[in-house]
Amino acid sequence: MSCARIWTATLLCAWSAAALPAPAYAADLDVQVRGADGAPVRDAVVSVHLAARATPHPHAGGSYVIDQQDIQFHPFVAAVPVGASVTFMNHDPVRHHVYSFSPAKKFELKLASKQQNQSVLFDKPGIVPLGCNIHDRMIAYLDVVDTPWAKTADANGHVVLRDIPAGAITITVWHPYLRAPGNIVSRGAILSEGTAHGEKFAVPMRTPPHDPGTGY
Amino acid sequence: MRLRHLFGFRQLRTRLAVLYAGLFAVGMLCVAGLLYAVVAHNSKAQVTRELVANGTVYDRLWDQQTSQLRAAAGLLARDFGFRAAVATHDRNTIESALSNLRQRMGLSTAFIVDVNGTVTGLADPRETAQASALSTQLDEGVTAGVAPLGGQAHKIVAAPIMAPALTGWVVFATELDQHEMRGLERLSAIPLSAAVYERRANGSWVGADSATEAPDPAVSHFLEANWHQSQPADIDGPNGLSIALAKPLPAVPGAPPAVLLLQYPMRLALSPYRPLEIAIAVIGIFGLGLVVLATWRMARSITLPISLLDAAAGKLADGQVASVPVSSQDELGRLAATFNRMSADIVEREKRITHLAFSDLLTSLPNRANFNQHLDHQLRLVERRGGHVALLCMDLDNFKAINDTLGHPTGDELLRRIASRLGEELGDIFVARLGGDEFVMVKSYSGDTGTIDELARRALAAVEAPIHIGEHALESKASIGVAIAPADGNNQNTLLRSAELALYKAKEAGRGTYRFFEESMNALAQERRALEVDLRQALNNGELDLHYQPLFHLSADRVGGFEALLRWNHPKRGSIPPVEFIPVAEETGLIVQIGAWVIQEACRQAALWPDHIRVAVNVSSIQFQRPGLSHVVLQALQNSGLKPERLEIEITESIFLERSESTLQLLHTLRGLGVRIALDDFGTGYSSLSYLQSFPFDKIKIDRSFVVALRSRPGAAAIVKAIIDLADALGMETTAEGVEEQSQLAILTRQGATSIQGYLFSKPVPAPDATRLLKSKLKLRAA
């Protein structure tokens, strides 16, 4: 578990650095995602698009890694910008056959044991479920976003997005188990300059398939 | 009442047979009922167990099939190529894969529903819609159950397609059809029937399969009541009782509930016991027959003697002699013996009663009733067959005197002896005693009356032979009157009257003889009856009159008195002699009235005469027997003013024949009044000197027979002298009656008679003539 967090942090740091510097008139967004029962929803992807304005294209220059360790993908959910190239690294002593049938990106990677150099370019926005054809229980999601402001919620279901231009925005929450069409809940908001805007989401959640690897 | 009537058997043996057969039948029914209950209970328990077991088997089968299908679906859902096809919506590939699977698994239906409800693999729009609706349930985790698909219940098994996230489900559906149910039925150890029913929203039940018929109302009712619980229960359907188990099948939520109904008819459950039931029925009927037969036979041995007794009692009731054979030593035997004894006693008593009713207690001869019957019978025989019946009435001539003088015991003994002697002498002649000294004999005969003459003579001879009773040697005489039927009467009464008339004649003829009835006797009797009728009128009509015959006092040489003599001047027949009408008056009791009138009249007349003239009045023994004579005399004396000593009451010895004590008392009473008492007709009949001793008569009247005999019989004078001397010695006067000749007068005068009476002096004359006679101072011609 601690391992998963390390790798996520690495991925996010790389992405945030690419988005800098932020404009002076920006504002911060603080989003708290909870389930209908009040429990925090971790791994929810919170993204922001600007309303009535063009959302700027995200910078995809960072390096993004999805690890396979202990017959599991790490992280479970990741948000990556369009155009990002994601490297799949197999740390297991067994082979993996990573695939996705998603419309956003269809691919297959046959990874030999300890092979760490396979990369895939995600050039279309959308959800890309990742599976392993050898190990059914292995599953992970990539949310390929076309906005610079997107982030997965921490263990407390908490996300802070910074330096968003003030004005009207659309906040989108996605989670693979969210019970809604497309697993998405969206909401509009107005950001004021120089302030920290807080939003709370309470979303209906589906019972996750039993899989001890994901912690759900 | 009706019940009692129903069981009111005429015969004891029927009753016994029915009773025992009934008891046996009830017993057998109880056994059969118990057996049936046990068998039914056991069969039911067995069937119930079997049903439950089959339900469990079906559960296993269901689970097994579910897991098989699930495994197959899962296999498909995890196939990479298939998943790729589903994820990329490669419809052709998907359908070919499903078709391939259907063939391999022998499935009727296989399709795919994705998370958005899109269905692939079904052609029918209705089925597609139903399948699409399933996605909600599938999304909630239901992966197996019963759900409708195209109007028919299907068993549905689903497996999720993970690509890698959940994208849809592979769904396999199999029909719950007859084929599967038959398979289940074959698995069972007992021939049960299985069917799946579906519950409609309105509570009605239909077959889950188009080939399964709609359940009948009893089954529907059962399903409605039991579909929640898997408990066996009874169904009372049109085909008889069944045991059923309704097993709810796991339905997809929202789909109509479906149940598996396992049924087993009790008829089939009980059929193995059918031979046992038949055997019991046969044994029961056979046993019943045996019981009836045995009871019938046993009842016969009991009831036969009772029937015999019944019949014998009936005979006895009808007055016949009856007895039953005594065949055993038990109660029935004793009853029969007792019955025989009772029967014999009854016969014996009847004989005694008959004997008492028809026999004379004193003599044991037939009595009057018996005689009536016998005579009646004989008369009827004669009427039919001809011939004659002779009726002989016999009367003892002197019985009264014997009874009086020697006492009743002697009289009774005499009658007994005479009766037995008649029986001995007359052999088979019917002899009866009618009462007193009256006997009758009845003899049927044909031919002349000679035999009857002989019979009468034998009867008289039998009576006349001396009979020794104690120290007395009694010589009785009897008179017999004979009447012959049909000539002298063709019925009892007439014949008896004729015989009695003949008997009177015989008595008149001097007793100790017999007379045949003659028609003239009957005429006399009729005349006598006419006389009786007239006599009743005579007193009132003044037809009676008194004549007076003077009594000439010899020493005083003048008339000393008159004897009043009754005369009857009949308006048609003229003067009727007393000898004719006095007996009639005595028989009818008229003599009492007439006698009273005579006393009154005589006293009245005598009062008109000089003081020395007495009047003598004859008083009948009947008058002595009736009360009031002394009163009559006193009344007459008072009315007339006649001095009592001028009235002389003349009695005959016959008054002593009855009640001599009271007679003597009455005589003393009369004497107390001062009236003189004279003993009339002395020397005839049973004259006993004891009378003279018992009462001090004032006068003795010497019977005319002695006076008449003075002329012819030499000894007569001696008797007359003896009487006169005797009277003198006792201080009594004497009057000689019937003096008609001077020679008689001479003798009587010489011998010292006090007075004389007779035609020599005067015949009886009417009162005026008597008065004239006194005035003429007539002297005796002899004087």
PDB file of N, CA, C and O in Angstrom, chain B residues 620-662:
ATOM      1  N   SER B 620    -153.950 -72.192  58.056  1.00  0.00           N
ATOM      2  CA  SER B 620    -152.987 -72.980  57.272  1.00  0.00           C
ATOM      3  C   SER B 620    -151.579 -72.875  57.869  1.00  0.00           C
ATOM      4  O   SER B 620    -151.246 -71.899  58.558  1.00  0.00           O
ATOM      5  N   SER B 621    -150.799 -73.878  57.580  1.00  0.00           N
ATOM      6  CA  SER B 621    -149.410 -73.835  58.068  1.00  0.00           C
ATOM      7  C   SER B 621    -148.654 -72.659  57.455  1.00  0.00           C
ATOM      8  O   SER B 621    -147.734 -72.103  58.055  1.00  0.00           O
ATOM      9  N   ILE B 622    -149.076 -72.258  56.251  1.00  0.00           N
ATOM     10  CA  ILE B 622    -148.423 -71.100  55.609  1.00  0.00           C
ATOM     11  C   ILE B 622    -148.621 -69.856  56.474  1.00  0.00           C
ATOM     12  O   ILE B 622    -147.683 -69.065  56.679  1.00  0.00           O
ATOM     13  N   GLN B 623    -149.837 -69.718  57.007  1.00  0.00           N
ATOM     14  CA  GLN B 623    -150.123 -68.561  57.854  1.00  0.00           C
ATOM     15  C   GLN B 623    -149.246 -68.556  59.098  1.00  0.00           C
ATOM     16  O   GLN B 623    -148.833 -67.517  59.590  1.00  0.00           O
ATOM     17  N   PHE B 624    -148.956 -69.744  59.582  1.00  0.00           N
ATOM     18  CA  PHE B 624    -148.084 -69.843  60.753  1.00  0.00           C
ATOM     19  C   PHE B 624    -146.659 -69.444  60.431  1.00  0.00           C
ATOM     20  O   PHE B 624    -145.924 -68.958  61.275  1.00  0.00           O
ATOM     21  N   GLN B 625    -146.291 -69.731  59.200  1.00  0.00           N
ATOM     22  CA  GLN B 625    -144.895 -69.427  58.832  1.00  0.00           C
ATOM     23  C   GLN B 625    -144.672 -67.940  58.616  1.00  0.00           C
ATOM     24  O   GLN B 625    -143.566 -67.444  58.767  1.00  0.00           O
ATOM     25  N   ARG B 626    -145.721 -67.254  58.202  1.00  0.00           N
ATOM     26  CA  ARG B 626    -145.572 -65.820  57.956  1.00  0.00           C
ATOM     27  C   ARG B 626    -145.837 -65.050  59.239  1.00  0.00           C
ATOM     28  O   ARG B 626    -146.661 -65.473  60.058  1.00  0.00           O
ATOM     29  N   PRO B 627    -145.176 -63.934  59.405  1.00  0.00           N
ATOM     30  CA  PRO B 627    -145.405 -63.152  60.627  1.00  0.00           C
ATOM     31  C   PRO B 627    -146.779 -62.470  60.595  1.00  0.00           C
ATOM     32  O   PRO B 627    -147.378 -62.313  59.528  1.00  0.00           O
ATOM     33  N   GLY B 628    -147.305 -62.096  61.733  1.00  0.00           N
ATOM     34  CA  GLY B 628    -148.504 -61.252  61.792  1.00  0.00           C
ATOM     35  C   GLY B 628    -149.800 -61.981  62.145  1.00  0.00           C
ATOM     36  O   GLY B 628    -150.856 -61.354  62.244  1.00  0.00           O
ATOM     37  N   LEU B 629    -149.695 -63.304  62.333  1.00  0.00           N
ATOM     38  CA  LEU B 629    -150.938 -64.050  62.597  1.00  0.00           C
ATOM     39  C   LEU B 629    -151.572 -63.597  63.918  1.00  0.00           C
ATOM     40  O   LEU B 629    -152.778 -63.333  63.994  1.00  0.00           O
ATOM     41  N   SER B 630    -150.747 -63.476  64.948  1.00  0.00           N
ATOM     42  CA  SER B 630    -151.292 -63.084  66.262  1.00  0.00           C
ATOM     43  C   SER B 630    -151.911 -61.691  66.196  1.00  0.00           C
ATOM     44  O   SER B 630    -152.949 -61.413  66.807  1.00  0.00           O
ATOM     45  N   HIS B 631    -151.260 -60.847  65.384  1.00  0.00           N
ATOM     46  CA  HIS B 631    -151.795 -59.498  65.212  1.00  0.00           C
ATOM     47  C   HIS B 631    -153.157 -59.526  64.544  1.00  0.00           C
ATOM     48  O   HIS B 631    -154.102 -58.823  64.964  1.00  0.00           O
ATOM     49  N   VAL B 632    -153.232 -60.359  63.490  1.00  0.00           N
ATOM     50  CA  VAL B 632    -154.510 -60.493  62.762  1.00  0.00           C
ATOM     51  C   VAL B 632    -155.610 -60.950  63.728  1.00  0.00           C
ATOM     52  O   VAL B 632    -156.739 -60.419  63.739  1.00  0.00           O
ATOM     53  N   VAL B 633    -155.280 -61.948  64.555  1.00  0.00           N
ATOM     54  CA  VAL B 633    -156.268 -62.512  65.484  1.00  0.00           C
ATOM     55  C   VAL B 633    -156.722 -61.432  66.493  1.00  0.00           C
ATOM     56  O   VAL B 633    -157.928 -61.215  66.713  1.00  0.00           O
ATOM     57  N   LEU B 634    -155.733 -60.725  67.024  1.00  0.00           N
ATOM     58  CA  LEU B 634    -156.036 -59.685  68.010  1.00  0.00           C
ATOM     59  C   LEU B 634    -156.924 -58.608  67.400  1.00  0.00           C
ATOM     60  O   LEU B 634    -157.917 -58.175  67.989  1.00  0.00           O
ATOM     61  N   GLN B 635    -156.563 -58.233  66.181  1.00  0.00           N
ATOM     62  CA  GLN B 635    -157.326 -57.210  65.454  1.00  0.00           C
ATOM     63  C   GLN B 635    -158.775 -57.653  65.268  1.00  0.00           C
ATOM     64  O   GLN B 635    -159.723 -56.879  65.502  1.00  0.00           O
ATOM     65  N   ALA B 636    -158.923 -58.939  64.850  1.00  0.00           N
ATOM     66  CA  ALA B 636    -160.279 -59.466  64.590  1.00  0.00           C
ATOM     67  C   ALA B 636    -161.100 -59.475  65.883  1.00  0.00           C
ATOM     68  O   ALA B 636    -162.297 -59.104  65.886  1.00  0.00           O
ATOM     69  N   LEU B 637    -160.450 -59.841  66.956  1.00  0.00           N
ATOM     70  CA  LEU B 637    -161.173 -59.903  68.235  1.00  0.00           C
ATOM     71  C   LEU B 637    -161.592 -58.495  68.664  1.00  0.00           C
ATOM     72  O   LEU B 637    -162.729 -58.266  69.099  1.00  0.00           O
ATOM     73  N   GLN B 638    -160.674 -57.574  68.494  1.00  0.00           N
ATOM     74  CA  GLN B 638    -160.975 -56.188  68.901  1.00  0.00           C
ATOM     75  C   GLN B 638    -162.081 -55.601  68.030  1.00  0.00           C
ATOM     76  O   GLN B 638    -163.033 -54.982  68.527  1.00  0.00           O
ATOM     77  N   ASN B 639    -161.931 -55.807  66.736  1.00  0.00           N
ATOM     78  CA  ASN B 639    -162.921 -55.249  65.806  1.00  0.00           C
ATOM     79  C   ASN B 639    -164.319 -55.783  66.073  1.00  0.00           C
ATOM     80  O   ASN B 639    -165.315 -55.072  65.995  1.00  0.00           O
ATOM     81  N   SER B 640    -164.351 -57.095  66.365  1.00  0.00           N
ATOM     82  CA  SER B 640    -165.678 -57.724  66.484  1.00  0.00           C
ATOM     83  C   SER B 640    -166.228 -57.660  67.919  1.00  0.00           C
ATOM     84  O   SER B 640    -167.435 -57.760  68.144  1.00  0.00           O
ATOM     85  N   GLY B 641    -165.327 -57.517  68.843  1.00  0.00           N
ATOM     86  CA  GLY B 641    -165.761 -57.539  70.243  1.00  0.00           C
ATOM     87  C   GLY B 641    -166.040 -58.945  70.746  1.00  0.00           C
ATOM     88  O   GLY B 641    -166.632 -59.144  71.813  1.00  0.00           O
ATOM     89  N   LEU B 642    -165.598 -59.895  69.949  1.00  0.00           N
ATOM     90  CA  LEU B 642    -165.812 -61.308  70.334  1.00  0.00           C
ATOM     91  C   LEU B 642    -164.867 -61.660  71.467  1.00  0.00           C
ATOM     92  O   LEU B 642    -163.691 -61.271  71.467  1.00  0.00           O
ATOM     93  N   LYS B 643    -165.441 -62.399  72.442  1.00  0.00           N
ATOM     94  CA  LYS B 643    -164.584 -62.854  73.522  1.00  0.00           C
ATOM     95  C   LYS B 643    -163.611 -63.867  72.972  1.00  0.00           C
ATOM     96  O   LYS B 643    -163.990 -64.714  72.162  1.00  0.00           O
ATOM     97  N   PRO B 644    -162.369 -63.800  73.391  1.00  0.00           N
ATOM     98  CA  PRO B 644    -161.336 -64.673  72.814  1.00  0.00           C
ATOM     99  C   PRO B 644    -161.664 -66.153  72.956  1.00  0.00           C
ATOM    100  O   PRO B 644    -161.391 -66.929  72.034  1.00  0.00           O
ATOM    101  N   GLU B 645    -162.243 -66.544  74.068  1.00  0.00           N
ATOM    102  CA  GLU B 645    -162.465 -67.979  74.257  1.00  0.00           C
ATOM    103  C   GLU B 645    -163.532 -68.511  73.316  1.00  0.00           C
ATOM    104  O   GLU B 645    -163.700 -69.707  73.181  1.00  0.00           O
ATOM    105  N   ARG B 646    -164.257 -67.581  72.606  1.00  0.00           N
ATOM    106  CA  ARG B 646    -165.255 -68.062  71.640  1.00  0.00           C
ATOM    107  C   ARG B 646    -164.609 -68.327  70.273  1.00  0.00           C
ATOM    108  O   ARG B 646    -165.269 -68.873  69.392  1.00  0.00           O
ATOM    109  N   LEU B 647    -163.322 -67.925  70.109  1.00  0.00           N
ATOM    110  CA  LEU B 647    -162.635 -68.184  68.831  1.00  0.00           C
ATOM    111  C   LEU B 647    -161.756 -69.417  68.985  1.00  0.00           C
ATOM    112  O   LEU B 647    -161.001 -69.546  69.953  1.00  0.00           O
ATOM    113  N   GLU B 648    -161.924 -70.327  68.032  1.00  0.00           N
ATOM    114  CA  GLU B 648    -161.148 -71.562  68.083  1.00  0.00           C
ATOM    115  C   GLU B 648    -160.315 -71.655  66.800  1.00  0.00           C
ATOM    116  O   GLU B 648    -160.860 -71.620  65.698  1.00  0.00           O
ATOM    117  N   ILE B 649    -158.978 -71.700  66.976  1.00  0.00           N
ATOM    118  CA  ILE B 649    -158.075 -71.824  65.821  1.00  0.00           C
ATOM    119  C   ILE B 649    -157.821 -73.305  65.594  1.00  0.00           C
ATOM    120  O   ILE B 649    -157.373 -74.011  66.500  1.00  0.00           O
ATOM    121  N   GLU B 650    -158.160 -73.787  64.375  1.00  0.00           N
ATOM    122  CA  GLU B 650    -157.914 -75.196  64.072  1.00  0.00           C
ATOM    123  C   GLU B 650    -156.626 -75.299  63.260  1.00  0.00           C
ATOM    124  O   GLU B 650    -156.485 -74.662  62.214  1.00  0.00           O
ATOM    125  N   ILE B 651    -155.730 -76.132  63.805  1.00  0.00           N
ATOM    126  CA  ILE B 651    -154.477 -76.351  63.046  1.00  0.00           C
ATOM    127  C   ILE B 651    -154.347 -77.831  62.763  1.00  0.00           C
ATOM    128  O   ILE B 651    -155.005 -78.653  63.400  1.00  0.00           O
ATOM    129  N   THR B 652    -153.498 -78.157  61.769  1.00  0.00           N
ATOM    130  CA  THR B 652    -153.196 -79.573  61.511  1.00  0.00           C
ATOM    131  C   THR B 652    -151.760 -79.811  61.967  1.00  0.00           C
ATOM    132  O   THR B 652    -150.991 -78.873  62.213  1.00  0.00           O
ATOM    133  N   GLU B 653    -151.485 -81.125  62.066  1.00  0.00           N
ATOM    134  CA  GLU B 653    -150.119 -81.477  62.498  1.00  0.00           C
ATOM    135  C   GLU B 653    -149.048 -80.925  61.549  1.00  0.00           C
ATOM    136  O   GLU B 653    -147.893 -80.769  61.925  1.00  0.00           O
ATOM    137  N   SER B 654    -149.456 -80.616  60.325  1.00  0.00           N
ATOM    138  CA  SER B 654    -148.455 -80.186  59.323  1.00  0.00           C
ATOM    139  C   SER B 654    -147.725 -78.903  59.740  1.00  0.00           C
ATOM    140  O   SER B 654    -146.606 -78.654  59.284  1.00  0.00           O
ATOM    141  N   ILE B 655    -148.395 -78.112  60.625  1.00  0.00           N
ATOM    142  CA  ILE B 655    -147.686 -76.874  61.015  1.00  0.00           C
ATOM    143  C   ILE B 655    -146.431 -77.173  61.816  1.00  0.00           C
ATOM    144  O   ILE B 655    -145.516 -76.360  61.913  1.00  0.00           O
ATOM    145  N   PHE B 656    -146.377 -78.394  62.394  1.00  0.00           N
ATOM    146  CA  PHE B 656    -145.180 -78.741  63.170  1.00  0.00           C
ATOM    147  C   PHE B 656    -144.027 -79.202  62.292  1.00  0.00           C
ATOM    148  O   PHE B 656    -142.905 -79.364  62.742  1.00  0.00           O
ATOM    149  N   LEU B 657    -144.350 -79.465  61.027  1.00  0.00           N
ATOM    150  CA  LEU B 657    -143.294 -79.983  60.151  1.00  0.00           C
ATOM    151  C   LEU B 657    -142.204 -78.940  59.918  1.00  0.00           C
ATOM    152  O   LEU B 657    -141.054 -79.268  59.681  1.00  0.00           O
ATOM    153  N   GLU B 658    -142.625 -77.711  59.954  1.00  0.00           N
ATOM    154  CA  GLU B 658    -141.623 -76.659  59.768  1.00  0.00           C
ATOM    155  C   GLU B 658    -141.477 -75.877  61.073  1.00  0.00           C
ATOM    156  O   GLU B 658    -142.476 -75.486  61.668  1.00  0.00           O
ATOM    157  N   ARG B 659    -140.325 -75.639  61.490  1.00  0.00           N
ATOM    158  CA  ARG B 659    -140.009 -74.716  62.576  1.00  0.00           C
ATOM    159  C   ARG B 659    -140.903 -74.913  63.805  1.00  0.00           C
ATOM    160  O   ARG B 659    -141.662 -74.023  64.197  1.00  0.00           O
ATOM    161  N   SER B 660    -140.839 -76.077  64.314  1.00  0.00           N
ATOM    162  CA  SER B 660    -141.773 -76.405  65.387  1.00  0.00           C
ATOM    163  C   SER B 660    -141.587 -75.517  66.615  1.00  0.00           C
ATOM    164  O   SER B 660    -142.541 -75.217  67.320  1.00  0.00           O
ATOM    165  N   GLU B 661    -140.378 -75.033  66.832  1.00  0.00           N
ATOM    166  CA  GLU B 661    -140.140 -74.177  68.003  1.00  0.00           C
ATOM    167  C   GLU B 661    -140.912 -72.869  67.910  1.00  0.00           C
ATOM    168  O   GLU B 661    -141.662 -72.495  68.816  1.00  0.00           O
ATOM    169  N   SER B 662    -140.748 -72.175  66.774  1.00  0.00           N
ATOM    170  CA  SER B 662    -141.446 -70.890  66.620  1.00  0.00           C
ATOM    171  C   SER B 662    -142.957 -71.117  66.541  1.00  0.00           C
ATOM    172  O   SER B 662    -143.750 -70.284  66.986  1.00  0.00           O
TER     173      SER B 662
END
